[in-house]
Short mmCIF file of C-alpha atoms and ligand atoms in Angstrom, two decimals:
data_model
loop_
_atom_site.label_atom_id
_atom_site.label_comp_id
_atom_site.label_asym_id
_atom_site.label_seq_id
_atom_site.Cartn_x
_atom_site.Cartn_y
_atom_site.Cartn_z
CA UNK V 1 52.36 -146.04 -45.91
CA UNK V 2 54.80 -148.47 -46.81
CA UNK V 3 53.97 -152.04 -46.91
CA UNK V 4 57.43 -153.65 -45.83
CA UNK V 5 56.16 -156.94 -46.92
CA UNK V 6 56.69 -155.85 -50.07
CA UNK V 7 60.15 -154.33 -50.25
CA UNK V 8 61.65 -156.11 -47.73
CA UNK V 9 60.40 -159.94 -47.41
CA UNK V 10 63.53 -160.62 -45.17
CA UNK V 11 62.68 -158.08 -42.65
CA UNK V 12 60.57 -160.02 -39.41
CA UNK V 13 60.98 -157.60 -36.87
CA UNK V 14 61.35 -153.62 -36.08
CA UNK V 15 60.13 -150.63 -34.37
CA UNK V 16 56.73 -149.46 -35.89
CA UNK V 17 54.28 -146.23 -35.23
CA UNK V 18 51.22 -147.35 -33.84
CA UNK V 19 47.77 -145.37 -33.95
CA UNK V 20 45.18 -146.74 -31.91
CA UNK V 21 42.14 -146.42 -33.77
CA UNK V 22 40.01 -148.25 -31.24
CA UNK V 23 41.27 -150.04 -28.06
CA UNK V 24 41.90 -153.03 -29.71
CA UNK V 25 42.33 -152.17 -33.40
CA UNK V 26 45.44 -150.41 -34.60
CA UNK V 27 47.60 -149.55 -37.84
CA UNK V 28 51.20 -149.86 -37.57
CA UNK V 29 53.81 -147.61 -39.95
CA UNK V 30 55.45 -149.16 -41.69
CA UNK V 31 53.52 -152.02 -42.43
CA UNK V 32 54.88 -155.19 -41.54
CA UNK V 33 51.67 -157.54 -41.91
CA UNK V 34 50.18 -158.97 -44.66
CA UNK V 35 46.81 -159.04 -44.38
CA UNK V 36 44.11 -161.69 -45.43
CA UNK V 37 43.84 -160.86 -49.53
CA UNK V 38 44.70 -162.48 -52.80
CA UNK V 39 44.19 -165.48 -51.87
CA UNK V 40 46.78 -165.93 -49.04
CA UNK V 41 46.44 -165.90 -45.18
CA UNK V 42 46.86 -163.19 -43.07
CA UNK V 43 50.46 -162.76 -40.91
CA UNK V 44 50.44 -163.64 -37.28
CA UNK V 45 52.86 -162.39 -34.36
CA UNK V 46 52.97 -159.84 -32.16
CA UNK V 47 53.32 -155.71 -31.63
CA UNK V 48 54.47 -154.83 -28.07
CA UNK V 49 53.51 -157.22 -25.71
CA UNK V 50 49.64 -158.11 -27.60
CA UNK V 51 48.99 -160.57 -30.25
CA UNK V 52 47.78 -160.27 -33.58
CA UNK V 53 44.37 -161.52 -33.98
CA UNK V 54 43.65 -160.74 -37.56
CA UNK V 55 44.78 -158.31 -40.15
CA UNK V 56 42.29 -156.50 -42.75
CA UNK V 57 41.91 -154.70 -45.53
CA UNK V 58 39.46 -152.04 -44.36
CA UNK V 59 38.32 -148.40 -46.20
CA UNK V 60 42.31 -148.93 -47.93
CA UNK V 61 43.96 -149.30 -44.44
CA UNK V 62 45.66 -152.50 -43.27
CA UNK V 63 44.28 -153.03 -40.17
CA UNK V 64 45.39 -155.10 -36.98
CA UNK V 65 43.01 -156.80 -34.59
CA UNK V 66 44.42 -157.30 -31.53
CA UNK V 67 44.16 -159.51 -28.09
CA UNK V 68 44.16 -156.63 -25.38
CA UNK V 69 44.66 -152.92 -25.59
CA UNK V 70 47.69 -151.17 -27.04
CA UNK V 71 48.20 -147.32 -27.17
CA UNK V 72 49.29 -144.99 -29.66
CA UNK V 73 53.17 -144.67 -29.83
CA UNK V 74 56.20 -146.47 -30.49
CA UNK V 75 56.10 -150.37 -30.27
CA UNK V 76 58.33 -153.71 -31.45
CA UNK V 77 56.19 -155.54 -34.10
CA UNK V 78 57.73 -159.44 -34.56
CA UNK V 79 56.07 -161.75 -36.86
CA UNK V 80 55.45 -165.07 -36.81
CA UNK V 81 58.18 -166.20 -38.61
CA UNK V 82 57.54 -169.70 -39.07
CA UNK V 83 54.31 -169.06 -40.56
CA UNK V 84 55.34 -165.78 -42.70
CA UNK V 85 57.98 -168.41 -44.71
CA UNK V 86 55.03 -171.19 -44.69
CA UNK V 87 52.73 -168.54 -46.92
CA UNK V 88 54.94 -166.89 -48.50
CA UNK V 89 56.85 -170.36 -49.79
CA UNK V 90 53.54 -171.31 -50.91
CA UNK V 91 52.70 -168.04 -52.70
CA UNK V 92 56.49 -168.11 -54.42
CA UNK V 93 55.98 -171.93 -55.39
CA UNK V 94 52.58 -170.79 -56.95
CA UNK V 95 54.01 -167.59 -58.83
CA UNK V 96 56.74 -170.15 -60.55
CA UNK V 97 53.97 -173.27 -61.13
CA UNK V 98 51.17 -170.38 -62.94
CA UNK V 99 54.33 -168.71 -64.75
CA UNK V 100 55.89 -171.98 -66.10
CA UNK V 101 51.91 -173.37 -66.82
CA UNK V 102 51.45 -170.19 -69.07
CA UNK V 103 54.17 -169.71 -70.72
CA UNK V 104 55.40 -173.88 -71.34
CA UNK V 105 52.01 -175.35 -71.18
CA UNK V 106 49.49 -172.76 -72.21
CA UNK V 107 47.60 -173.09 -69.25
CA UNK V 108 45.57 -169.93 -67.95
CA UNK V 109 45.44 -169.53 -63.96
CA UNK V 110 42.12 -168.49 -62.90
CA UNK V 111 42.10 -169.30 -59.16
CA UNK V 112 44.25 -169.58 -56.17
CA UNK V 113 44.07 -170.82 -52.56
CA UNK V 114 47.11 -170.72 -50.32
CA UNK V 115 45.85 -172.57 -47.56
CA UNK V 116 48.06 -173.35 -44.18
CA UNK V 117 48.60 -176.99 -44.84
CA UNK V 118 48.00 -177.70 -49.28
CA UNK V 119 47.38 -174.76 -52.14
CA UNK V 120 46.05 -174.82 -55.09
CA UNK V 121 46.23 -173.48 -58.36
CA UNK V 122 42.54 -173.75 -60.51
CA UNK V 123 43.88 -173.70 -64.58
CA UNK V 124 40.99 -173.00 -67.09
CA UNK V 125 41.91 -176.29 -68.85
CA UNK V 126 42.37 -180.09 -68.33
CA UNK V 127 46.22 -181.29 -67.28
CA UNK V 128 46.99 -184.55 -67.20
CA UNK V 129 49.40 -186.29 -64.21
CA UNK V 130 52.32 -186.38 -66.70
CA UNK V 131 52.28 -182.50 -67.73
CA UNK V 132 51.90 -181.87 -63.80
CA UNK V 133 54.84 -183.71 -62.99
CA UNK V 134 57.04 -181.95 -65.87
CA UNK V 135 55.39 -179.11 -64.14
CA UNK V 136 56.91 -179.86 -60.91
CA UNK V 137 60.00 -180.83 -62.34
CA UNK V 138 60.64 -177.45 -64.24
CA UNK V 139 59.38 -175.15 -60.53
CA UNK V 140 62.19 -177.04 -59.05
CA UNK V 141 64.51 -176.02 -61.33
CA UNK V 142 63.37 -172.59 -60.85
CA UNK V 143 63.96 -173.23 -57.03
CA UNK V 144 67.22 -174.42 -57.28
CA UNK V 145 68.50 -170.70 -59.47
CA UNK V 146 67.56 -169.39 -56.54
CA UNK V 147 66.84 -165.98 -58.13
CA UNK V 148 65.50 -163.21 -56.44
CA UNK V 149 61.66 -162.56 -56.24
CA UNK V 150 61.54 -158.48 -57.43
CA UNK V 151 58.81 -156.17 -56.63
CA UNK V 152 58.88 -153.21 -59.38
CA UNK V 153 55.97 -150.31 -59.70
CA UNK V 154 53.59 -149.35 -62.51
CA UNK V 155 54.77 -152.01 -64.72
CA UNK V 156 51.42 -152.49 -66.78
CA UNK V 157 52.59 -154.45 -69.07
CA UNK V 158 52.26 -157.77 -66.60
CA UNK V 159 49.40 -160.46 -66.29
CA UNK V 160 47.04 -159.98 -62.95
CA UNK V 161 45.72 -163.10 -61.32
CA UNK V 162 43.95 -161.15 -58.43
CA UNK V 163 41.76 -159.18 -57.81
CA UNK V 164 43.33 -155.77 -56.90
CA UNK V 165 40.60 -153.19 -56.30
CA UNK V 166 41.14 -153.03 -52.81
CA UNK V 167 44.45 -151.66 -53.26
CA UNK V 168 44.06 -147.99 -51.93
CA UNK V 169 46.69 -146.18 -54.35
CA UNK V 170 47.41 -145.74 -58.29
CA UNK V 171 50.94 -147.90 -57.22
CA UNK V 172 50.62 -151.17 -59.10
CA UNK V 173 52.75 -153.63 -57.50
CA UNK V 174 54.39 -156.26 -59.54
CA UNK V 175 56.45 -159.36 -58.68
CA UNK V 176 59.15 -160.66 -60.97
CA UNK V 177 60.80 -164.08 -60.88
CA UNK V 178 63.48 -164.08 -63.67
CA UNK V 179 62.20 -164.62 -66.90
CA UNK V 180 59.83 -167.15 -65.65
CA UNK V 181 56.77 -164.59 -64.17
CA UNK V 182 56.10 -161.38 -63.63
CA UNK V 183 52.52 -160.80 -62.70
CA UNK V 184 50.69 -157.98 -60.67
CA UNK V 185 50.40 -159.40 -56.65
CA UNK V 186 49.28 -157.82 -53.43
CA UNK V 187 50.64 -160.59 -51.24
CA UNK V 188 54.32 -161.20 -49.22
CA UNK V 189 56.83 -163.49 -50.78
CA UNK V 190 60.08 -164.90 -49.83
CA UNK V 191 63.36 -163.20 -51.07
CA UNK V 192 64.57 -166.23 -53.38
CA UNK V 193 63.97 -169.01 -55.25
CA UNK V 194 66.04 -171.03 -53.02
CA UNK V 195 64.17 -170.01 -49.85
CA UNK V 196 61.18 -171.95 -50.84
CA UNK V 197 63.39 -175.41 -50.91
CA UNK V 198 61.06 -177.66 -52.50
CA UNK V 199 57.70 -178.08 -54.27
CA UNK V 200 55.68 -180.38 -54.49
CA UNK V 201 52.18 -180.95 -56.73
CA UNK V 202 50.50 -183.88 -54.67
CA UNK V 203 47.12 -184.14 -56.63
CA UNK V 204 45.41 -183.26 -59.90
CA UNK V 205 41.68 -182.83 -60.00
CA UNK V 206 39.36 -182.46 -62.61
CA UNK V 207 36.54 -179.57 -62.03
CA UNK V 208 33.77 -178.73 -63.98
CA UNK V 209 35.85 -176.80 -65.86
CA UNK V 210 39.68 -177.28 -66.10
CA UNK V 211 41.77 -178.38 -63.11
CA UNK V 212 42.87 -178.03 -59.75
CA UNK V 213 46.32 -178.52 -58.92
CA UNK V 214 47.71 -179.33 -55.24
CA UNK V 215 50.86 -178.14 -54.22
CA UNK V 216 52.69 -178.12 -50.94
CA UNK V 217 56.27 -176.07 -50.58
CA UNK V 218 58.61 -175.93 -48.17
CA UNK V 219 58.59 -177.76 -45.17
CA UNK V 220 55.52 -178.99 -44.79
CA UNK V 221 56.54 -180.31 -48.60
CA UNK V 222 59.14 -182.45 -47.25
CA UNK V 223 56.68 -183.50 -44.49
CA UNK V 224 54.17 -184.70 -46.66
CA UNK V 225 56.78 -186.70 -49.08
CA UNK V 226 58.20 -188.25 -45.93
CA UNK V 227 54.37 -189.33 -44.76
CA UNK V 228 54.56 -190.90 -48.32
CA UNK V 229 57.52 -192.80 -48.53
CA UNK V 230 57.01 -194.28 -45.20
CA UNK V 231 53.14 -195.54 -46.64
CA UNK V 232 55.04 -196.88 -49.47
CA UNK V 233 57.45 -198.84 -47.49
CA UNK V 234 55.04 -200.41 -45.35
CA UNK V 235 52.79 -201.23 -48.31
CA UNK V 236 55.84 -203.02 -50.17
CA UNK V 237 56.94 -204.80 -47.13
CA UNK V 238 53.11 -205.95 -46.72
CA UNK V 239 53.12 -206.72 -50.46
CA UNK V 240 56.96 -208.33 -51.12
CA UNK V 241 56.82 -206.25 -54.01
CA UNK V 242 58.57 -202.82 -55.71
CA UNK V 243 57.29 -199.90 -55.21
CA UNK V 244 56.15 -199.58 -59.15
CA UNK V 245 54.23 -203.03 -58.51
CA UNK V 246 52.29 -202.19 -55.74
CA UNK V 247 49.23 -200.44 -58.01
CA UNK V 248 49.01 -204.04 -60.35
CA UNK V 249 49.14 -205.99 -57.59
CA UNK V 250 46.25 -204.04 -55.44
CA UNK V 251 44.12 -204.41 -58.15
CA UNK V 252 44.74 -207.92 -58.53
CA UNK V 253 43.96 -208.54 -54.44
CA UNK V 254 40.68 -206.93 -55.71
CA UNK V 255 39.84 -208.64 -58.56
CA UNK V 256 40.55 -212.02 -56.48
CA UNK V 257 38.53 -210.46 -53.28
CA UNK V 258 35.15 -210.09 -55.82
CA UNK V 259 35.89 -213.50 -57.27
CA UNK V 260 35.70 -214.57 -53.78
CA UNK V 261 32.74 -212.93 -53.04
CA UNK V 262 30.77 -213.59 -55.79
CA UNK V 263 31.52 -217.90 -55.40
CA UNK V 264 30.45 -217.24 -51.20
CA UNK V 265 27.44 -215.20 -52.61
CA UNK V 266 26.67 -218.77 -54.68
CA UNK V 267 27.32 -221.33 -51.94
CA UNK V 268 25.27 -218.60 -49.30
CA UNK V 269 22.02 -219.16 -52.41
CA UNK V 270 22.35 -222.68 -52.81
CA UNK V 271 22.40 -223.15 -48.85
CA UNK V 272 19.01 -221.48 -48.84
CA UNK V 273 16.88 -224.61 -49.34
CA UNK V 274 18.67 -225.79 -46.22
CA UNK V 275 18.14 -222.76 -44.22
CA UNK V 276 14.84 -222.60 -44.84
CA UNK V 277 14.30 -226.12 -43.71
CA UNK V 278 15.97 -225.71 -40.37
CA UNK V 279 14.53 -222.29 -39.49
CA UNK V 280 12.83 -222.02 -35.53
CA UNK V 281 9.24 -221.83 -36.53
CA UNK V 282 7.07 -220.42 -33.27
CA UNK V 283 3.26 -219.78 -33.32
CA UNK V 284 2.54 -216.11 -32.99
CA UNK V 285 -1.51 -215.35 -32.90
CA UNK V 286 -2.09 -218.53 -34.90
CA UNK V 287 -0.29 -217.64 -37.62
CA UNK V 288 3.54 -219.80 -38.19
CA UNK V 289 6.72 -217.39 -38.23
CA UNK V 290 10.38 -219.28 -39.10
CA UNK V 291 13.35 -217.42 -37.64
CA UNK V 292 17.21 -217.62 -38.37
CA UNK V 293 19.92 -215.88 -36.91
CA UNK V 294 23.30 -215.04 -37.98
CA UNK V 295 23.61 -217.33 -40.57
CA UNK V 296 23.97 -215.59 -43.71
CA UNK V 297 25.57 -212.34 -45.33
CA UNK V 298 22.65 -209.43 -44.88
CA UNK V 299 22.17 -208.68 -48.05
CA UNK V 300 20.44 -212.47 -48.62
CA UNK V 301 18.19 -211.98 -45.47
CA UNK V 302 15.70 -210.53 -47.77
CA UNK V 303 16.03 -213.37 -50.00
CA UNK V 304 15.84 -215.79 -47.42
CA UNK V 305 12.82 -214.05 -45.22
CA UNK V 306 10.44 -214.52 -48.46
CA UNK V 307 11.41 -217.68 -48.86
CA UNK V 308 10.97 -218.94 -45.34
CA UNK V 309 7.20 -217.18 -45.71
CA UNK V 310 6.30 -219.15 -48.57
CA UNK V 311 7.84 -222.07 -46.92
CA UNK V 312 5.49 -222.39 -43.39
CA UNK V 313 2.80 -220.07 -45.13
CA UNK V 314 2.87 -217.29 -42.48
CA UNK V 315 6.06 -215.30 -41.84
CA UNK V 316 10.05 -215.03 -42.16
CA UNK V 317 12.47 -213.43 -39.93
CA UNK V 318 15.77 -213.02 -40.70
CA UNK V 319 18.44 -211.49 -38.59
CA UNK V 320 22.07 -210.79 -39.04
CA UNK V 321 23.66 -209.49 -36.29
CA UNK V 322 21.54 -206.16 -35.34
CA UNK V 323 20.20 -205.37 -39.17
CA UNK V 324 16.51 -207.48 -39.41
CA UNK V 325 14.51 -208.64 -42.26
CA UNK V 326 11.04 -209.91 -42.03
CA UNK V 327 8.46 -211.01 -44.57
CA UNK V 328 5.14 -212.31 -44.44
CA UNK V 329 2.39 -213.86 -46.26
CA UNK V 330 -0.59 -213.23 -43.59
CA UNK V 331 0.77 -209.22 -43.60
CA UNK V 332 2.58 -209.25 -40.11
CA UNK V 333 5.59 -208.04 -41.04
CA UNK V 334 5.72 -204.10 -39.87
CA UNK V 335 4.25 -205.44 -36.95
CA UNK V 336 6.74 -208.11 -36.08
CA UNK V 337 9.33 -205.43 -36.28
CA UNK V 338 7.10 -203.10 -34.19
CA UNK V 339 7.09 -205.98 -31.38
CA UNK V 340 11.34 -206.39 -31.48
CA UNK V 341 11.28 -202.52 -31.53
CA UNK V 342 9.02 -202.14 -28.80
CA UNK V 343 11.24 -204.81 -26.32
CA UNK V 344 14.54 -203.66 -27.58
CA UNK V 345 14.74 -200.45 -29.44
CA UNK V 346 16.07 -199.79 -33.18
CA UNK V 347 14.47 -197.99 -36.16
CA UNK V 348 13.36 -199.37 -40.27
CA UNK V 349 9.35 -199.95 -41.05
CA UNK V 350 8.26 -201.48 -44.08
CA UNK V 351 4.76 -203.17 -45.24
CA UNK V 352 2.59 -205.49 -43.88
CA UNK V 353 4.08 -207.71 -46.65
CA UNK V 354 7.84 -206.63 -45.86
CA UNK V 355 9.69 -204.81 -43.10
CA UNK V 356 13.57 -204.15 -42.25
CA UNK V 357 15.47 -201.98 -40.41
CA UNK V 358 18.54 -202.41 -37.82
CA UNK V 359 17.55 -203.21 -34.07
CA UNK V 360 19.73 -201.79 -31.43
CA UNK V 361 21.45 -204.46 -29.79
CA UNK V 362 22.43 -207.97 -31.44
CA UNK V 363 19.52 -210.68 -30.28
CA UNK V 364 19.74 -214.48 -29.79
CA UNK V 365 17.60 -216.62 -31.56
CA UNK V 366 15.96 -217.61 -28.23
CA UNK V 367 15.01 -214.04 -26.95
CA UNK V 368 13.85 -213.55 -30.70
CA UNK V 369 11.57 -216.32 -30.29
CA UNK V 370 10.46 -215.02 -26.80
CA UNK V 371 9.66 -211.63 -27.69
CA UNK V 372 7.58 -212.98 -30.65
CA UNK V 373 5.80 -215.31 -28.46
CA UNK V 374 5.05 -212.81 -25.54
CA UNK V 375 1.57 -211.87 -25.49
CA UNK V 376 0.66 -208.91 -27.22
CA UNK V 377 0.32 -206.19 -24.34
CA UNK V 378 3.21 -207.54 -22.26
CA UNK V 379 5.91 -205.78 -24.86
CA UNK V 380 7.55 -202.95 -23.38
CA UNK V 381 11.15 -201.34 -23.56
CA UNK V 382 11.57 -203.01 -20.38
CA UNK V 383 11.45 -206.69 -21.30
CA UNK V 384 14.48 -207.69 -21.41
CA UNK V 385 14.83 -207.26 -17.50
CA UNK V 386 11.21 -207.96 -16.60
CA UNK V 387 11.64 -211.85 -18.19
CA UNK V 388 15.07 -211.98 -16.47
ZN1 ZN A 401 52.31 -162.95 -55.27
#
């Protein structure tokens, strides 16, 4: 059967032979969708009035899953053609970025995703930003030849990328893009160069081995660029600055914003003398507990707790806003935090020595106090409303 989407990438619509093969799963001749292989998705549209659900390789047939029944005969097939030029852009842009990598930078292609909003492109080596962007700069210039993608037969002397066993004939199909690839391909490309319009590489990453490339082509290309800009324009009017200046002067705010937390980190430590001196201390079963509230960054509560222990000889409980800290020299502590638990639900545990743990709504220091001072079997989920 012949696979149009091969021979003729411009074609998106014609009269096809259908043969049922179950109520809902046909073949169509000629072929007209590319199925889900090498990498790329799967065509979408329609043959006679039902949709196309999914199209598979199966037993060396390309077959078409559909949304309701369709008989055996004559039918219009239309494809999606919005999404035919999405994949097939992306699968052009990737022949020309693998072709130029091998033969300008040396760099072997040993995996490919053409997804429906980025691709990518896995090389067996490490490229850096600058080689990706010379990269991009050279596909463009392939774009703008505008040559004409070629599909010749039984050319063997041609890389292959994919996998091709699932091909059902001896035909080996080969696409040709000027003198810049030729490599054996299952998968539906668009008729020129030109078609694809622009590509883009939008991020490098490095992989346990080599590197993944991003790409985006056509449309959604020019989407993603103008998503870009419009970030950078905002950033520079936030930051009075060019464009070029914005990463040196984000790392500055950054440098400044640790500076600035590291000299409130120092003024929080030396205030803990004072703290500690003006802490709520409440009898709980004869033994002293100091409490503070909200008055310190959380990650000195812990610091502050065992130092309010040592300071009334019994326990220290430190909250900041709903995350808790208690510590405790006559070994209350898990049991402190049971008690705020038990009146207003949260979750953390600890040691009789040392507890923490987040409670589920934010306390004042007053119903802290009152909770710790309730007698022992009048805590309940419920005491909130039972105190009023
Ligand atoms: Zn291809």
């Amino acid at each position: 059967m012949e696979r149009l989407y091969w021979t003729e990438p411009t074609r998106f619509e014609l009269e096809v032979d259908v043969t049922a093969l179950t109520d809902r799963r046909i073949t169509i001749d000629p072929i007209l969708f590319h199925p889900e292989e090498g990498g790329q998705p799967a065509d979408t549209g329609q043959v006679g009035d039902a949709t196309v659900m999914g199209v598979h390789l199966v037993n060396g047939q390309i077959v078409l899953s559909l949304d309701k029944p369709l008989g055996s005969g004559k039918h219009l097939a239309r494809l999606d053609r919005k999404h035919r030029l999405h994949t097939a852009s992306q699968h052009s842009a990737q022949h020309i970025l693998s072709g130029l990598a091998d033969t300008r930078f040396n760099l072997k292609t040993v995996g490919v995703h053409i997804g429906l909003e980025r691709s990518t492109i896995d090389f067996e080596t490490t490229v850096d930003w600058s080689s990706a962007q010379t990269l991009e700069s050279c596909a463009m210039e392939v774009v703008m030849e505008n040559l004409v993608i070629e599909t010749v037969f039984n050319d063997t002397a041609v890389r292959s990328r994919f996998d091709l066993k699932h091909i059902d004939s001896e035909l080996i199909r080969v696409v040709k893009i000027g003198q810049y690839d030729a490599s054996a391909c299952c998968g539906a490309h668009v008729h020129r160069t030109g078609d694809i319009g622009i590509i883009r590489v939008v991020d490098l990453e490095t992989r346990k081995q080599g590197t993944r490339l991003s790409f985006i082509a056509g449309p959604k290309a020019l989407a993603f660029s103008q998503t870009e800009t419009s970030v950078l324009r905002s950033l520079r009017q936030l930051s009075h600055c060019a464009t070029e200046e914005l990463p040196g002067m984000l790392q500055k705010q950054w440098d400044r914003s640790a500076a600035l937390s590291k000299a409130v980190d120092g003024l929080y430590d030396q205030m803990l003398p004072t703290l500690v001196n003006t802490a709520v201390v409440v009898e709980t079963e004869g033994s002293k507990t100091g409490i503070q509230v909200n008055t310190l960054p959380g990650k000195l509560s812990g610091k502050l707790a065992a130092l309010m222990a040592d300071h009334v000889q019994g326990s220290g409980v430190v909250v900041s806003d709903t995350s808790i800290c208690i510590h405790s020299k006559t070994m209350m502590a898990k049991e402190l935090l049971q008690r705020l638990h038990d009146a207003v639900g949260g979750r953390g545990g600890g040691s009789p020595h040392a507890a923490s743990g987040m409670l589920a709504e934010v306390l004042t220091r007053e119903q802290i106090v009152s909770i710790l001072q309730a007698p022992k079997n009048r805590h309940s989920g419920s005491w909130l409303k039972t105190e009023g």
